[in-house]
mmCIF file of C-alpha atoms and ligand atoms in Angstrom:
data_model
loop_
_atom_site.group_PDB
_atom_site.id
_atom_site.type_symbol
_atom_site.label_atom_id
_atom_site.label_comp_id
_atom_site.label_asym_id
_atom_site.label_seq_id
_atom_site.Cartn_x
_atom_site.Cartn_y
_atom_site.Cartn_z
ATOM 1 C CA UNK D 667 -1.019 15.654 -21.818
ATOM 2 C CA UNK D 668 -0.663 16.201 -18.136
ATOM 3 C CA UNK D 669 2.850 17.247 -16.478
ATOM 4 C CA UNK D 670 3.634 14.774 -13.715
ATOM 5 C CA UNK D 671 5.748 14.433 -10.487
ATOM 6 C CA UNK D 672 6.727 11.439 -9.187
ATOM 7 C CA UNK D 673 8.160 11.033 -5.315
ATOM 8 C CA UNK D 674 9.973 8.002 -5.389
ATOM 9 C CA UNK D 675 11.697 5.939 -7.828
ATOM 10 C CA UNK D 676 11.127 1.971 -6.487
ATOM 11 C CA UNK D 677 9.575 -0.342 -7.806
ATOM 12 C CA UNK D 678 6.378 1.332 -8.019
ATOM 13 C CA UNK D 679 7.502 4.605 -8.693
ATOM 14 C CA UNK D 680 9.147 3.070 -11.773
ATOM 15 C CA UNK D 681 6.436 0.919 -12.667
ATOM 16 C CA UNK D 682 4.004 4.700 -12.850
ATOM 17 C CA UNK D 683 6.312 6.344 -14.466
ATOM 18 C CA UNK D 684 6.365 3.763 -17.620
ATOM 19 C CA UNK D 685 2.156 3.911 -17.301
ATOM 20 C CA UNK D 686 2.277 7.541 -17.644
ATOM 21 C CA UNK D 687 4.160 7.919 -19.971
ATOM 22 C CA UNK D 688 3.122 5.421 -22.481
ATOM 23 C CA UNK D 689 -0.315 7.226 -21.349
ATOM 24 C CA UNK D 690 1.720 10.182 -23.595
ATOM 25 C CA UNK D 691 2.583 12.624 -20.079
ATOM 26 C CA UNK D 692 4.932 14.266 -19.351
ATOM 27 C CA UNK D 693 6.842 12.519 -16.188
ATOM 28 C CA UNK D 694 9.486 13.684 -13.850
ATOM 29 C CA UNK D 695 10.574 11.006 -11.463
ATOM 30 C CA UNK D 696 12.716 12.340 -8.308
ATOM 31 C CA UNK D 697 14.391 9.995 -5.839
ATOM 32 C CA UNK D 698 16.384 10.696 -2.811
ATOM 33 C CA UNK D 699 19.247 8.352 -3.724
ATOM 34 C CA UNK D 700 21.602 9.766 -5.875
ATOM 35 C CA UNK D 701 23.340 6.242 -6.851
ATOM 36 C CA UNK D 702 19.513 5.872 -8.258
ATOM 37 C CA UNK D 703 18.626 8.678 -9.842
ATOM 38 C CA UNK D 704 21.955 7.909 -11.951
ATOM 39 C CA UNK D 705 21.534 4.311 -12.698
ATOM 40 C CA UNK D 706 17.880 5.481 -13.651
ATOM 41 C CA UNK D 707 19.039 8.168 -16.246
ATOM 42 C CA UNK D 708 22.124 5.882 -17.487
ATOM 43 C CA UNK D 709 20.889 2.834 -17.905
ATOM 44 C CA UNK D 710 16.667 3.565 -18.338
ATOM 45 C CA UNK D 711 16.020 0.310 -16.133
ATOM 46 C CA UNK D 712 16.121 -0.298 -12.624
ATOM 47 C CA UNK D 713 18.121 -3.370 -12.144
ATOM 48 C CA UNK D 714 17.626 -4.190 -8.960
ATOM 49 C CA UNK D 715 14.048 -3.499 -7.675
ATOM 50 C CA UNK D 716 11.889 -3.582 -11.608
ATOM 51 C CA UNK D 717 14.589 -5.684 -13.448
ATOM 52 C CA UNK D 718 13.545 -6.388 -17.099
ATOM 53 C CA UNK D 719 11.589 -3.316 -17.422
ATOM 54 C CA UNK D 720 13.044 -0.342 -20.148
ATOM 55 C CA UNK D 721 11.971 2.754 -19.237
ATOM 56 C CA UNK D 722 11.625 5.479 -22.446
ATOM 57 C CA UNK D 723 14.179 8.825 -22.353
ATOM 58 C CA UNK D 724 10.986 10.841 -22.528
ATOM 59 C CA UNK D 725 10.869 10.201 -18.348
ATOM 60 C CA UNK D 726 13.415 12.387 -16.861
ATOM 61 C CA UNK D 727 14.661 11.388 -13.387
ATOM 62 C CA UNK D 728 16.211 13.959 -10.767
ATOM 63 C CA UNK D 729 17.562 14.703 -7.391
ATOM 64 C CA UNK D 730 16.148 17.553 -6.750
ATOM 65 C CA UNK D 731 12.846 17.179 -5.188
ATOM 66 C CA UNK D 732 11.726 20.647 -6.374
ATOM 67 C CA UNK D 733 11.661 19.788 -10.122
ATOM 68 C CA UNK D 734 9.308 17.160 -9.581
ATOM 69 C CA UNK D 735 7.360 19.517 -7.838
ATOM 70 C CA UNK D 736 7.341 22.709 -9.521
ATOM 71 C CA UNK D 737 4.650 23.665 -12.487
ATOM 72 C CA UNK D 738 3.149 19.848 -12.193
ATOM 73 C CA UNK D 739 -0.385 19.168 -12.319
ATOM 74 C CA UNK D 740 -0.253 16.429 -10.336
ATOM 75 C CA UNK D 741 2.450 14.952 -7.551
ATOM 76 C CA UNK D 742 2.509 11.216 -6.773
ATOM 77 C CA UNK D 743 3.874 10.032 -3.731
ATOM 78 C CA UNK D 744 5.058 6.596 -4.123
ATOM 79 C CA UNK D 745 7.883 6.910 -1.307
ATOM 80 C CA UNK D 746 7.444 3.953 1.662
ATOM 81 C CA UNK D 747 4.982 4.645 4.232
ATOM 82 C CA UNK D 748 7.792 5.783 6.726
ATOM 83 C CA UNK D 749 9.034 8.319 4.283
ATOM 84 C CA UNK D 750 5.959 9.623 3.843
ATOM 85 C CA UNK D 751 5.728 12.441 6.424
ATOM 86 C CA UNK D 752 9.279 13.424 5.582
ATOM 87 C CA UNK D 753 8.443 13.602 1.911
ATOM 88 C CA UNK D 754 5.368 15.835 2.370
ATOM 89 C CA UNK D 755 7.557 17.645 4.261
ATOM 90 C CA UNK D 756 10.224 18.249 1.905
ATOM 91 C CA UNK D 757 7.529 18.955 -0.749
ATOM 92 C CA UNK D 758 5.704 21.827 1.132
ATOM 93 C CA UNK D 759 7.430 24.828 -0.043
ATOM 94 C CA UNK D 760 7.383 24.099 -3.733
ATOM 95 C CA UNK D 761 3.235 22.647 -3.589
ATOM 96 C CA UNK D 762 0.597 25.782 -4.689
ATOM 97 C CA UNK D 763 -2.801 25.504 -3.327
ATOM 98 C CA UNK D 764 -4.731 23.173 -4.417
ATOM 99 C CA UNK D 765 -2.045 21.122 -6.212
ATOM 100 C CA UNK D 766 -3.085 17.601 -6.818
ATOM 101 C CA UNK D 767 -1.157 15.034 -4.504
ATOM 102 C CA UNK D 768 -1.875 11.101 -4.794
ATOM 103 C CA UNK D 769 -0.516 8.802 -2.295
ATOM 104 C CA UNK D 770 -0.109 5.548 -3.466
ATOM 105 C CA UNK D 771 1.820 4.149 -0.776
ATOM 106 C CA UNK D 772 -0.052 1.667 1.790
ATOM 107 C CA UNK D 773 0.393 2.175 5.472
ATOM 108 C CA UNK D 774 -0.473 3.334 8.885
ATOM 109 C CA UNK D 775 1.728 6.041 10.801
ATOM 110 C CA UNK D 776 2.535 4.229 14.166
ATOM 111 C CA UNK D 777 3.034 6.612 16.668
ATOM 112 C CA UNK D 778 -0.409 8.864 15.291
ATOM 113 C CA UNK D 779 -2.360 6.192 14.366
ATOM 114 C CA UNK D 780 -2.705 8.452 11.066
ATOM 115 C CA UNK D 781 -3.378 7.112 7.384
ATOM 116 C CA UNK D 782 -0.806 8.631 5.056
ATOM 117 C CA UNK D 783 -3.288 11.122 3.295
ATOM 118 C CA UNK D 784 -4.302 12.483 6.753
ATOM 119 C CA UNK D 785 -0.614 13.032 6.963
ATOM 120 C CA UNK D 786 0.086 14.495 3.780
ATOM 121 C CA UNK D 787 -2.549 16.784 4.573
ATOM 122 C CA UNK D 788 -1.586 17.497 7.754
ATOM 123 C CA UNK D 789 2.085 18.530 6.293
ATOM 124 C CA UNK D 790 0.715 20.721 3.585
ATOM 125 C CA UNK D 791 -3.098 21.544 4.377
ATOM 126 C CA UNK D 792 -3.430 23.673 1.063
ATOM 127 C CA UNK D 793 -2.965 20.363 -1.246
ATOM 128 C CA UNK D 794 -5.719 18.593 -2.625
ATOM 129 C CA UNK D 795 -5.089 14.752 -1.404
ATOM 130 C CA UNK D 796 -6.414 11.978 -2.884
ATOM 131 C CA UNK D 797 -5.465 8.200 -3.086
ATOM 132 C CA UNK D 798 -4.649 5.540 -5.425
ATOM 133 C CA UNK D 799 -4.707 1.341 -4.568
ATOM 134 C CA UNK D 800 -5.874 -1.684 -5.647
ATOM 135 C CA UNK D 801 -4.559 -5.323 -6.405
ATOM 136 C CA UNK D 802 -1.461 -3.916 -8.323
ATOM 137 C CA UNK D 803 1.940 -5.293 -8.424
ATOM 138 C CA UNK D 804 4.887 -3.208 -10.066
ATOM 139 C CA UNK D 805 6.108 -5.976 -11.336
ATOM 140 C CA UNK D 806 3.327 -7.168 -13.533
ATOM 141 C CA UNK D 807 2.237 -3.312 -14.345
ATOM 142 C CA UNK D 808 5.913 -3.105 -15.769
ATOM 143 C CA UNK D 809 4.730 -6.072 -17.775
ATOM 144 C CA UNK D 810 1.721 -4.261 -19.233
ATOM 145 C CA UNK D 811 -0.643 -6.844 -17.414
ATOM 146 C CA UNK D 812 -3.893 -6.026 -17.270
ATOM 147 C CA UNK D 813 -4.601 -4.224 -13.883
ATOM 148 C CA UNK D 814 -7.290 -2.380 -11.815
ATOM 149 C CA UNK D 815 -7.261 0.209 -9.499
ATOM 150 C CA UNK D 816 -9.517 2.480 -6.868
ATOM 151 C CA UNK D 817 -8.446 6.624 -7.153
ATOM 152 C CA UNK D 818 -10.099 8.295 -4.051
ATOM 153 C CA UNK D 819 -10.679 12.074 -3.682
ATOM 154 C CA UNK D 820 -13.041 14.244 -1.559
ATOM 155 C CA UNK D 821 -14.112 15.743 -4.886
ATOM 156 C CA UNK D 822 -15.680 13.843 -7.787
ATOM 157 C CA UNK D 823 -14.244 15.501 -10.515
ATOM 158 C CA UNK D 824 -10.265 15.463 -8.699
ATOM 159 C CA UNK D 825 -11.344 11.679 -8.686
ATOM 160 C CA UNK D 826 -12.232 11.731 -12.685
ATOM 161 C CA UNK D 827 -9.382 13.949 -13.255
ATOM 162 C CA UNK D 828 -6.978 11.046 -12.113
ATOM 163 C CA UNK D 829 -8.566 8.895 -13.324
ATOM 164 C CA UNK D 830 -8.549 9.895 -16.910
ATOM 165 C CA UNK D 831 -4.728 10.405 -16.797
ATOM 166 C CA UNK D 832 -3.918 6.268 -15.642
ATOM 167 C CA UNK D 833 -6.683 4.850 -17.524
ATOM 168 C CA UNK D 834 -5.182 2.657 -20.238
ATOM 169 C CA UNK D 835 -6.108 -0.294 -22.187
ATOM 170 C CA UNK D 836 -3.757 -2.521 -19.480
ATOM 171 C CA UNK D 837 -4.643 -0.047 -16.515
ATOM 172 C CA UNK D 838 -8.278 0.362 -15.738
ATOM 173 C CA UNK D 839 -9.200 2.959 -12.422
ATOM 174 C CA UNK D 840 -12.530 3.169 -10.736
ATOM 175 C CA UNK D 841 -13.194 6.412 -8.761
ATOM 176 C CA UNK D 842 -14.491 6.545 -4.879
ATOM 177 C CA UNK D 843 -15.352 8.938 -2.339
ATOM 178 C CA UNK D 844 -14.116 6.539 0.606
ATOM 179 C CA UNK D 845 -10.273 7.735 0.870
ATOM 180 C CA UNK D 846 -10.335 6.156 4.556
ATOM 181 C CA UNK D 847 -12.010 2.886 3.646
ATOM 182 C CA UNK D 848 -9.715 2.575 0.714
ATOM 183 C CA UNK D 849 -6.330 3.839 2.856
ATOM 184 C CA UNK D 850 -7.375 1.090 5.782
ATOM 185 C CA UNK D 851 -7.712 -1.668 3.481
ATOM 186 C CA UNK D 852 -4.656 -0.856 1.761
ATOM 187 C CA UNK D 853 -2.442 -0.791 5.529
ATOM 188 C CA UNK D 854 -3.700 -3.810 7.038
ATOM 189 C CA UNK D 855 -4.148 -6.468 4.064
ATOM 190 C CA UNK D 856 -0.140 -6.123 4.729
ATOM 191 C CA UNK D 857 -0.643 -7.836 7.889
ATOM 192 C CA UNK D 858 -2.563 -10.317 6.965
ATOM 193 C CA UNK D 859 -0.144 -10.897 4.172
ATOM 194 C CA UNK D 860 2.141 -11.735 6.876
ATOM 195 C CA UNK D 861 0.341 -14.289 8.496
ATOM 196 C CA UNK D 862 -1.072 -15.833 4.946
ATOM 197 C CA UNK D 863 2.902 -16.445 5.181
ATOM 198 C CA UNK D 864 3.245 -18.075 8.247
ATOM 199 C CA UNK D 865 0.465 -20.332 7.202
ATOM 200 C CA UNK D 866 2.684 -20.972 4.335
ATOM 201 C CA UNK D 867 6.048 -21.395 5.686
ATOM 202 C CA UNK D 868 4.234 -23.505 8.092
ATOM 203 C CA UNK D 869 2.981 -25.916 5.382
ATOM 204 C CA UNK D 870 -0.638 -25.210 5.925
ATOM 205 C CA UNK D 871 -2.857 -25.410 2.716
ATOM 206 C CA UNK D 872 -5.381 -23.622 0.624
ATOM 207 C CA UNK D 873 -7.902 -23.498 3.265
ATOM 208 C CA UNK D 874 -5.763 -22.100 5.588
ATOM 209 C CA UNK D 875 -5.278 -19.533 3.275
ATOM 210 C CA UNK D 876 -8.844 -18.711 2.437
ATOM 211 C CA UNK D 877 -9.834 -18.802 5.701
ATOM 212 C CA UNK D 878 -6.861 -15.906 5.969
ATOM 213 C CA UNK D 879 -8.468 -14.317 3.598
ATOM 214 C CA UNK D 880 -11.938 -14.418 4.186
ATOM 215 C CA UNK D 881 -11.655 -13.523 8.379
ATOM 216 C CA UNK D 882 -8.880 -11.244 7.364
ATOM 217 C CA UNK D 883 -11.281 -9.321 6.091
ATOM 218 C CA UNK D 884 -13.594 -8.937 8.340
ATOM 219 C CA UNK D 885 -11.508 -8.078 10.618
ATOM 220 C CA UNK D 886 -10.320 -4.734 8.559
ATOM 221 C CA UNK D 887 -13.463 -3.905 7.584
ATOM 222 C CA UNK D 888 -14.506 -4.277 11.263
ATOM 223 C CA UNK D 889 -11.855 -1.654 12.267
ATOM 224 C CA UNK D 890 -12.529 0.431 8.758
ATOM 225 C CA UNK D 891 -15.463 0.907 9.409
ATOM 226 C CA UNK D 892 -14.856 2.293 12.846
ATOM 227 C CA UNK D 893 -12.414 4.479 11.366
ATOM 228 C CA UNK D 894 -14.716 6.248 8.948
ATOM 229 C CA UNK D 895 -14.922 3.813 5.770
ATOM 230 C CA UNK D 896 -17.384 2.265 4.242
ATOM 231 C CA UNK D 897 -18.772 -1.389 4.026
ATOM 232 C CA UNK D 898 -18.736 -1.382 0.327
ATOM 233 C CA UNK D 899 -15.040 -0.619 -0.282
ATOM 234 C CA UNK D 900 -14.147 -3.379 1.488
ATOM 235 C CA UNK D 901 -15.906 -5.980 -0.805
ATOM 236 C CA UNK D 902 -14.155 -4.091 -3.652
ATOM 237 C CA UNK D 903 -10.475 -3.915 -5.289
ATOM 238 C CA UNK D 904 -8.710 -2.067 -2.200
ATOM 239 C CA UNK D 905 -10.190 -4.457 0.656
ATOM 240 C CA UNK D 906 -10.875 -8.011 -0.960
ATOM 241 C CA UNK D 907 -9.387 -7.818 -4.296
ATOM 242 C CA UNK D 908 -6.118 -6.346 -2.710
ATOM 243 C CA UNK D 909 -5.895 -8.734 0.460
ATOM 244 C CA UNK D 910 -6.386 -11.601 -1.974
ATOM 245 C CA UNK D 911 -3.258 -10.077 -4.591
ATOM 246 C CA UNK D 912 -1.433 -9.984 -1.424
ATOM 247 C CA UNK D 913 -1.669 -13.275 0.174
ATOM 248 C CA UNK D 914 -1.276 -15.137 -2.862
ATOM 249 C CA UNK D 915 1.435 -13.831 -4.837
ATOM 250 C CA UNK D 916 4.956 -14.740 -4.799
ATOM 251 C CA UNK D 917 5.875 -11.016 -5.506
ATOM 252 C CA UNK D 918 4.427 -9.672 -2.054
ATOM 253 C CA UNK D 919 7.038 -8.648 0.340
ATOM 254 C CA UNK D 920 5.083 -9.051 3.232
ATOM 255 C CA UNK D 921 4.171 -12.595 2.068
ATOM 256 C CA UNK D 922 7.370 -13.656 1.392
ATOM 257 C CA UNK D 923 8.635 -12.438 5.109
ATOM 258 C CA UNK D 924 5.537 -14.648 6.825
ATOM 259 C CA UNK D 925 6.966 -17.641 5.146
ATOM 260 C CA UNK D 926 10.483 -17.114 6.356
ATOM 261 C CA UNK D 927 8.527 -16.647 9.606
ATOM 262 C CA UNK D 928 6.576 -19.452 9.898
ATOM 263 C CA UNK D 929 9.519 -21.519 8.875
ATOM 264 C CA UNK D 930 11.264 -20.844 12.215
ATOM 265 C CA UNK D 931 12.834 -17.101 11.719
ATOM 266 C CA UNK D 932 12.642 -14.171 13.620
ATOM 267 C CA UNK D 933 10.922 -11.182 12.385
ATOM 268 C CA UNK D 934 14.047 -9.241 12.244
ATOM 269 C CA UNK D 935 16.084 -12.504 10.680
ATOM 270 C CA UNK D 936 12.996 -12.236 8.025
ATOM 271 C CA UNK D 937 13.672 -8.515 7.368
ATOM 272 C CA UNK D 938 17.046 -9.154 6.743
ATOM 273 C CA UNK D 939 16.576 -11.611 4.293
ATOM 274 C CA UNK D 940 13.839 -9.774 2.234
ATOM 275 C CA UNK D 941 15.722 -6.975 1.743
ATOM 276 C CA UNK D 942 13.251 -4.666 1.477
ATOM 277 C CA UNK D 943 10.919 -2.743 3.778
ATOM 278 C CA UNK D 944 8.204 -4.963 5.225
ATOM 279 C CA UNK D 945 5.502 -2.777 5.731
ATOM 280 C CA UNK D 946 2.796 -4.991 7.462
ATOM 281 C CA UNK D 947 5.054 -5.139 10.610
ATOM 282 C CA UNK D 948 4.690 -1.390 10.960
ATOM 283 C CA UNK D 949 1.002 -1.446 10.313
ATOM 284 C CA UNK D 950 0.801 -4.287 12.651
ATOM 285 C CA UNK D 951 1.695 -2.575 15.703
ATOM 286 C CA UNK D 952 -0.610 0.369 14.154
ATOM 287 C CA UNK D 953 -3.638 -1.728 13.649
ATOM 288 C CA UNK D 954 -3.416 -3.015 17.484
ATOM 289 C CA UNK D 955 -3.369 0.503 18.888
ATOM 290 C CA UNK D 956 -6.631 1.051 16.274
ATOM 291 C CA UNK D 957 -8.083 -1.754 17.802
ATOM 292 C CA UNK D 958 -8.135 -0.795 21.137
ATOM 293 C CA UNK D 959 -8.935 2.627 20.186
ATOM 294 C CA UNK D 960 -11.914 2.292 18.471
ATOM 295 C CA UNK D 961 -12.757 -1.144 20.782
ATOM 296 C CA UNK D 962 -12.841 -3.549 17.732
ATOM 297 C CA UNK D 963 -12.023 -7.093 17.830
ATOM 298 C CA UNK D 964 -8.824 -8.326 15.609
ATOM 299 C CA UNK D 965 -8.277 -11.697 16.659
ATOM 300 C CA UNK D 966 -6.133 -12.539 13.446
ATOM 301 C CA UNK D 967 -3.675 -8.837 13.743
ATOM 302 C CA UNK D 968 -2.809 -9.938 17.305
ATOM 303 C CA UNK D 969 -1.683 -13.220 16.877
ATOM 304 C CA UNK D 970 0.198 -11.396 14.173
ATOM 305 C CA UNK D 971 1.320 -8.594 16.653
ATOM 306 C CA UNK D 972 2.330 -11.511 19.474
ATOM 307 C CA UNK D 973 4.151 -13.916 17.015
ATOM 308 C CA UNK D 974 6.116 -10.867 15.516
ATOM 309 C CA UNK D 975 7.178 -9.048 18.922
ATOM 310 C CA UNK D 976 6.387 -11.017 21.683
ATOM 311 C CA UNK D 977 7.848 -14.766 19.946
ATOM 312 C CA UNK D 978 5.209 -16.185 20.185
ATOM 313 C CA UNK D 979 5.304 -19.812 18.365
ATOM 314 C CA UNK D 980 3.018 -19.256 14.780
ATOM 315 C CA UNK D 981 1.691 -23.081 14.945
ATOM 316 C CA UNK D 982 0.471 -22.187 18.399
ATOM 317 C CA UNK D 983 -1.278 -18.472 17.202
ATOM 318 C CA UNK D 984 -2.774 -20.491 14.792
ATOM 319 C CA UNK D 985 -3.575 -23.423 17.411
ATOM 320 C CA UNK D 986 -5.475 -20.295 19.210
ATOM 321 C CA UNK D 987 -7.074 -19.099 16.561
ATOM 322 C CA UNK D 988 -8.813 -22.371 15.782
ATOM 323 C CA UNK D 989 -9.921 -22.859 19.810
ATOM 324 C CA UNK D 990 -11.248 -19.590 19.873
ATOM 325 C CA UNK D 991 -15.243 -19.539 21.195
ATOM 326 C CA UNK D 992 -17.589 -20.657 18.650
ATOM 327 C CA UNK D 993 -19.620 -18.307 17.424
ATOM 328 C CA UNK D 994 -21.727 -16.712 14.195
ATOM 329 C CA UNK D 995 -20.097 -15.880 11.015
ATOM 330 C CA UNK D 996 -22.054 -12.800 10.797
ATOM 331 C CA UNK D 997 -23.415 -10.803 14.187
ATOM 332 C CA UNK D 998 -25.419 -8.630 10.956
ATOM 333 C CA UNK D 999 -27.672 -11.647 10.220
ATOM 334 C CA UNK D 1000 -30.616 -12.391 12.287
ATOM 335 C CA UNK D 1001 -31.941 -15.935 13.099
ATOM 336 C CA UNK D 1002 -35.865 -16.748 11.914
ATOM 337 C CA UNK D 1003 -37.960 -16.504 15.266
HETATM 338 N N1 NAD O 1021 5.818 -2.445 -5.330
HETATM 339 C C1 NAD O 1021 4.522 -2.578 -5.576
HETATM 340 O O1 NAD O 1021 4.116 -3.475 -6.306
HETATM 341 C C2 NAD O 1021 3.543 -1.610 -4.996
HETATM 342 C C3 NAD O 1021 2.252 -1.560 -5.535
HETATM 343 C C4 NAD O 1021 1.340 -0.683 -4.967
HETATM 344 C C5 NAD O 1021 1.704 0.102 -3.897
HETATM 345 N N2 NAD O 1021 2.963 0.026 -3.403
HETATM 346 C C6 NAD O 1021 3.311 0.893 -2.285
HETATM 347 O O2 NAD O 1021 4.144 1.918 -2.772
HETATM 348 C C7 NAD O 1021 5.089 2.312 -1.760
HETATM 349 C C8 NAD O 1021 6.489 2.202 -2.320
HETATM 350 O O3 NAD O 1021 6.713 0.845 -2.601
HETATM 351 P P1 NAD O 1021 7.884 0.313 -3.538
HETATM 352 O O4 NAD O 1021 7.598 -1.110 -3.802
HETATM 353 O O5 NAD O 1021 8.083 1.210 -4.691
HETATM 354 O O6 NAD O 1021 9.100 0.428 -2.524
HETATM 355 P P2 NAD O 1021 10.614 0.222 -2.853
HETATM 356 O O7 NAD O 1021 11.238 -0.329 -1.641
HETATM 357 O O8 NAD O 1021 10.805 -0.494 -4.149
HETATM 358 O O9 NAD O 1021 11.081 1.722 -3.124
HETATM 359 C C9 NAD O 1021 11.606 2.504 -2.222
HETATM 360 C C10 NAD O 1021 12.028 3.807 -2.923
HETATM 361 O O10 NAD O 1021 11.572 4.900 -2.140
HETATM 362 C C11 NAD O 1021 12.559 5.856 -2.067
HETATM 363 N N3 NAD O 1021 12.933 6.055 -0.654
HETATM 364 C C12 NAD O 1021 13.407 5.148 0.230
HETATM 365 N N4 NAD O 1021 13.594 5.703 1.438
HETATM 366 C C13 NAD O 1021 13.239 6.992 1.303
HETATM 367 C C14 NAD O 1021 13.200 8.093 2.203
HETATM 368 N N5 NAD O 1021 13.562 7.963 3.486
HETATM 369 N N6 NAD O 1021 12.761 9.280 1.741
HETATM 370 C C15 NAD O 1021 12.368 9.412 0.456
HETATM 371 N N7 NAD O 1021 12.387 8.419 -0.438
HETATM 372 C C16 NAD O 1021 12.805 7.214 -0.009
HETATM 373 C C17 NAD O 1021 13.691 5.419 -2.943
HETATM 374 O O11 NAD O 1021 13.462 5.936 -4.245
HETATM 375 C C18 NAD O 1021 13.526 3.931 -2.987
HETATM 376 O O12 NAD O 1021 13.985 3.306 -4.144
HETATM 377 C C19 NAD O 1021 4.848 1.360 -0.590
HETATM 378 O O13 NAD O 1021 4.033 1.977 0.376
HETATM 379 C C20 NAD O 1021 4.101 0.189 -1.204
HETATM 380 O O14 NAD O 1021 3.234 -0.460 -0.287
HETATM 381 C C21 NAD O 1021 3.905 -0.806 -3.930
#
């Protein structure tokens, strides 16, 4: 039994704190909303964000950020990507060295260009940081639906360690070395998300979709792989497996706001309306600074980028997509002489 913190009490905060617990730990769950924290501890459910879902009275949910903190062997941040920093932040004086922090949020930090681990660390370089994604809604992991995930760590057995605490007969974790191949895929499938929308709410079809999909990720892994990651995790649950939960699902956020988009709303009108934080339009305007950064081509993020802040018309981004130059799939295979 393992004592664990958990930063952030949405949906997937929620959703982790069920998983751990049935896992038989012993989980603290803090929030910075007071309203939640109490509708948490009252009614053992959050209505509005994992509606359905009963959470146990073992999990004890708090205010204070430095019970969730103090004397745990591992912290999970599970905050949004733009209250990541600030959480790190709040966290540092109660972390020991070498505490265990997983970030499980997905995003880029625009005005850095940092992944959220590199921030963590950068807010509290004594931690030990390491990274959990994959193709994982809350809402079906509050169902007990069968569901994979990557943990990444710079050491093996930080990776096992985390491992063996979510590993469950509905909750199955790989371990990797690749925390920037696995944080990269996790930021951008967002955006891509956002444009398997438009093609949506534009009433393209499946192969619209998969073709979404498919360039989609080439492009990331193009850029990932700039960045530091590795081919391999691309092909795997954080790059493929996650861009394809993404685009598809009717529970994605980002998804949900392309549609609105490509139906003839603005980006902000589409914000609005989903309520919630979109996070690909964050990690859009990130991904277009990476690209010119590291000189990578992302043909699909900035049609993305121009329909979202320049208003640009999504039939015609998708127009230019199509007219693009012809040319090879794959620059890595070579022709037969
Ligand atoms: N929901 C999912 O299915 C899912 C799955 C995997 C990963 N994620 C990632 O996890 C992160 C959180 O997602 P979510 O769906 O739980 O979001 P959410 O919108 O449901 O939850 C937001 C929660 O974060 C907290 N919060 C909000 N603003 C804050 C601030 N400024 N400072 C500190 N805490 C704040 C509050 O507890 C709030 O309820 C995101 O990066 C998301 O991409 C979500």
């Amino acid at each position: 039994m393992a004592k664990i913190g958990i930063l952030g009490a949405g949906s997937w905060g929620t959703a982790l704190s069920l998983l751990l617990s049935e896992n038989g730990h012993e989980v603290t769950v803090w929030s910075i909303q007071k309203e939640e924290v109490e509708m948490l501890s009252s009614k053992r459910e959050h209505l509005s964000k994992l509606p359905g879902v009963k959470l146990p009275d073992s999990i004890c949910f708090t205010g204070d950020i430095a019970s969730a903190v103090v004397g745990k062997d591992i912290c999970i941040l599970a905050v949004p990507s733009i209250a990541t920093r600030s959480t790190a932040a709040a966290m540092r004086e109660y972390v020991k060295d070498g505490q265990i922090l997983v970030n499980v949020a997905k995003g880029i930090e625009e005005n850095t260009l940092m992944t959220l681990t590199e921030q963590i660390e950068e807010e509290i370089p004594y931690a030990n940081v390491a990274v959990l994604s994959g193709p994982s809604h809350a809402e079906e992991v509050g169902r007990r639906l069968p569901t994979t995930c990557v943990v990444g760590a710079r050491e093996k057995a930080t990776a096992e360690y985390i491992q063996s605490l979510f590993m469950s007969k509905v909750f199955r974790v790989y371990t990797s070395p690749d925390i920037t191949g696995i944080e990269v895929g996790g930021a951008l499938k967002n955006v891509i998300a956002l444009a398997a929308g438009i093609a949506d709410g534009l009433g393209y079809g499946d192969n619209t979709k998969a073709a979404l999909i498919t360039r989609g990720i080439t492009e990331i892994a193009r850029l990932g792989v700039k960045m530091g990651g590795h081919l391999e995790t691309f092909a795997g649950l954080t790059g493929i497996g996650d861009l394809i939960v993404t685009c598809a699902s009717v529970h994605s956020r980002n998804r949900r706001a392309g549609v609105l988009i490509g139906e003839g709303k603005s980006m902000e009108e589409a914000m609005k309306e989903v309520k919630m934080i979109v996070e690909g339009v964050y990690s859009t305007k990130a991904a277009v600074q990476l690209a010119k950064k590291y000189d990578v081509s992302l043909p699909i993020i900035e049609q993305v980028n121009a329909v979202l802040f320049a208003g640009k018309n999504p039939g015609k981004a998708v127009e230019d997509l199509m007219m693009r130059d012809g040319r090879a799939e794959s620059s890595a295979l070579p022709w037969e002489q």
